[in-house]
Amino acid sequence: MNADHTNHPDAECTPLKGWRAGLLWFPDPHSPKAQHETDGLLVTGQSADGIVRIQALGPYRELIQRYPDLPVTHWPGLCIAPGFVDLHIHYPQTDVIGSPADGLLPWLTHYTFPHEKQFSEPAYAHEVTAFFLDELMRHGVTTALCFATAHPESVDVFMAEAQKRHLRMITGKVLQDRHSPDGLRDSDTDLSLRQTEDLIQRWHGIERLGYAITPRFAPTSTLAQLHGAGDIAQQYPDVWIQSHVAENPDEIRWVHKLFPEARSYLDVYDRAGLLRQRAVYAHCIHLDEADRRRMAEVGSTAAVSPTSNLFLGSGFFDYAASEAAGLRYGLASDVGGGTSFSPFHTMHAAYTVARQSVGRPGISLTPEHLWWQHTAGAAQALDLNGKVGNLLPGCEADFVVLNPKATPLLARRTAQTDTLAEWLFAMIVLGDDRLIAHTVVQGQIIQNPGLQNT
Ligand code: GUN
Ligand code: ZN
């Protein structure tokens, strides 16, 4: 155990709480190398700014000596791990999951756009938001970069509910002023940009909430809207940007027709000033080398969404080419194109996608790397390294408690593993929401609180 992990980052914090169980974390958040402690202690406490942070972690028997009066919640046989970070998800598509279509564009036209129209109604948006956030918690996802809809109310409702639950969440009003149906289309481009700025001022940086400038994708925005979004991005450099790029061949052909002056689909965003740090682009499947290098150069990141890409038949993210270009990436569910809220399903699908050798060598992602892509690596992609996605001291106290014996098959299979990699892989391949015994947000057990053993 590195001595750094037991340092007390915040001498003023109060009150301290201890959590005893196995521990899984990434000692170097930049490296997908996990550490596992079988009987560990995690110490959390509220800092002067009101945020509950991790104060120390280490082997229980050693660390408890420093905290003799610490109240400890003990979970024998379970393992504390970082809360998962979902880099791309649409809360208004919770009820679109599993809608079959002949690829992305028919799926948007027949299911997604008609469904999203309903989010002009705040009461409806609120009911879906509450269900969605409950579902994220059940699956151990404690931070998400999330699309709302074109209706500003859909952002207000989501932000207010996330604030009530003390969550670290990022969302934004979707910008789409063309090729979209009435009721979802921004009928006034200037107004859509003013609404974006109003929402930034209302929500960005309030407690743990963040705003993301959210052009849906190039085909549904005029050049004026894209450039307006880029101007706002320049004015607010710590606000996020989220969109979709290079997901589907028909979509890409459409973009070339609409923006003949651009070198590539990605270049449409680049020309509009929408490529920079804190810009997260979903899919990034059909990029070329120049695109990947450009994203790496400016520090934009890819939200890899394998269950969505498999479901919609969009293609396979090229891990080897992305690594070679230095493109940063992390994992995402892309619900409702994606088929599951479960990080285990997403990690499993990412493994499957990376193995594909259609026109390129397939690679085998290690279980630690897959896990990192959905925790510390995803946090890094969001520029939230040191805040979420890890258990290092100073990180915010959002974590999950895994039950590796959650099902008979999981219990049997995990008991027969010899290495950390084998153990993690068994959970990735066989896991789902049942593996998440508890989810803890800001030091409060919000999932299955009755099952704690104090
Ligand atoms: N491209 C534009 N909008 C969407 C969306 O809602 N989902 C996905 N997967 N791709 C998109
Ligand atoms: Zn999406």
PDB file of C-alpha atoms and ligand atoms in Angstrom, residues 88 90 93 104-105 107-108 112-113 116 147 176 215-220 243-245 247 251 265 282-283 305 308-309 312 314 334-338, ligand 1:
ATOM      1  CA  HIS A  88     -23.049   9.458 -22.938  1.00  0.00           C
ATOM      2  CA  HIS A  90     -30.086  10.230 -23.040  1.00  0.00           C
ATOM      3  CA  GLN A  93     -34.805   7.820 -24.171  1.00  0.00           C
ATOM      4  CA  LEU A 104     -29.788   5.077 -36.861  1.00  0.00           C
ATOM      5  CA  LEU A 105     -31.778   7.423 -39.109  1.00  0.00           C
ATOM      6  CA  TRP A 107     -34.657   4.785 -35.479  1.00  0.00           C
ATOM      7  CA  LEU A 108     -34.494   8.535 -34.879  1.00  0.00           C
ATOM      8  CA  THR A 112     -36.816   8.764 -30.859  1.00  0.00           C
ATOM      9  CA  PHE A 113     -37.931  12.108 -32.239  1.00  0.00           C
ATOM     10  CA  GLU A 116     -38.774  13.222 -27.214  1.00  0.00           C
ATOM     11  CA  PHE A 147     -28.634  14.559 -23.147  1.00  0.00           C
ATOM     12  CA  GLN A 176     -31.639  21.106 -33.241  1.00  0.00           C
ATOM     13  CA  PRO A 215     -25.873  20.225 -30.563  1.00  0.00           C
ATOM     14  CA  ARG A 216     -27.664  16.936 -31.318  1.00  0.00           C
ATOM     15  CA  PHE A 217     -25.570  16.131 -34.415  1.00  0.00           C
ATOM     16  CA  ALA A 218     -24.515  18.104 -37.461  1.00  0.00           C
ATOM     17  CA  PRO A 219     -27.506  17.171 -39.697  1.00  0.00           C
ATOM     18  CA  THR A 220     -30.078  18.673 -37.325  1.00  0.00           C
ATOM     19  CA  SER A 243     -22.672  15.620 -29.546  1.00  0.00           C
ATOM     20  CA  HIS A 244     -22.568  12.610 -31.877  1.00  0.00           C
ATOM     21  CA  VAL A 245     -20.090  11.989 -34.698  1.00  0.00           C
ATOM     22  CA  GLU A 247     -21.822   6.788 -36.071  1.00  0.00           C
ATOM     23  CA  GLU A 251     -25.597   9.660 -41.508  1.00  0.00           C
ATOM     24  CA  TYR A 265     -17.876  14.956 -40.475  1.00  0.00           C
ATOM     25  CA  ALA A 282     -20.372   9.815 -28.928  1.00  0.00           C
ATOM     26  CA  HIS A 283     -19.452   6.900 -31.210  1.00  0.00           C
ATOM     27  CA  SER A 305     -21.079   3.129 -26.853  1.00  0.00           C
ATOM     28  CA  SER A 308     -25.801   0.951 -29.004  1.00  0.00           C
ATOM     29  CA  ASN A 309     -23.413   0.315 -31.885  1.00  0.00           C
ATOM     30  CA  LEU A 312     -28.270  -0.202 -34.288  1.00  0.00           C
ATOM     31  CA  SER A 314     -23.537   1.146 -36.576  1.00  0.00           C
ATOM     32  CA  ASP A 334     -26.034   5.567 -25.017  1.00  0.00           C
ATOM     33  CA  VAL A 335     -29.442   4.537 -23.659  1.00  0.00           C
ATOM     34  CA  GLY A 336     -31.877   4.378 -25.527  1.00  0.00           C
ATOM     35  CA  GLY A 337     -29.844   3.405 -28.645  1.00  0.00           C
ATOM     36  CA  GLY A 338     -27.898   1.411 -26.080  1.00  0.00           C
TER      37      GLY A 338
HETATM   38  N1  GUN B   1     -27.497  10.913 -33.477  1.00  0.00           N
HETATM   39  C1  GUN B   1     -28.331  11.961 -33.331  1.00  0.00           C
HETATM   40  N2  GUN B   1     -29.188  11.771 -32.311  1.00  0.00           N
HETATM   41  C2  GUN B   1     -28.899  10.573 -31.803  1.00  0.00           C
HETATM   42  C3  GUN B   1     -29.448   9.827 -30.726  1.00  0.00           C
HETATM   43  O1  GUN B   1     -30.388  10.237 -30.031  1.00  0.00           O
HETATM   44  N3  GUN B   1     -28.877   8.613 -30.488  1.00  0.00           N
HETATM   45  C4  GUN B   1     -27.833   8.139 -31.231  1.00  0.00           C
HETATM   46  N4  GUN B   1     -27.319   6.956 -30.931  1.00  0.00           N
HETATM   47  N5  GUN B   1     -27.309   8.815 -32.247  1.00  0.00           N
HETATM   48  C5  GUN B   1     -27.828  10.024 -32.532  1.00  0.00           C
END
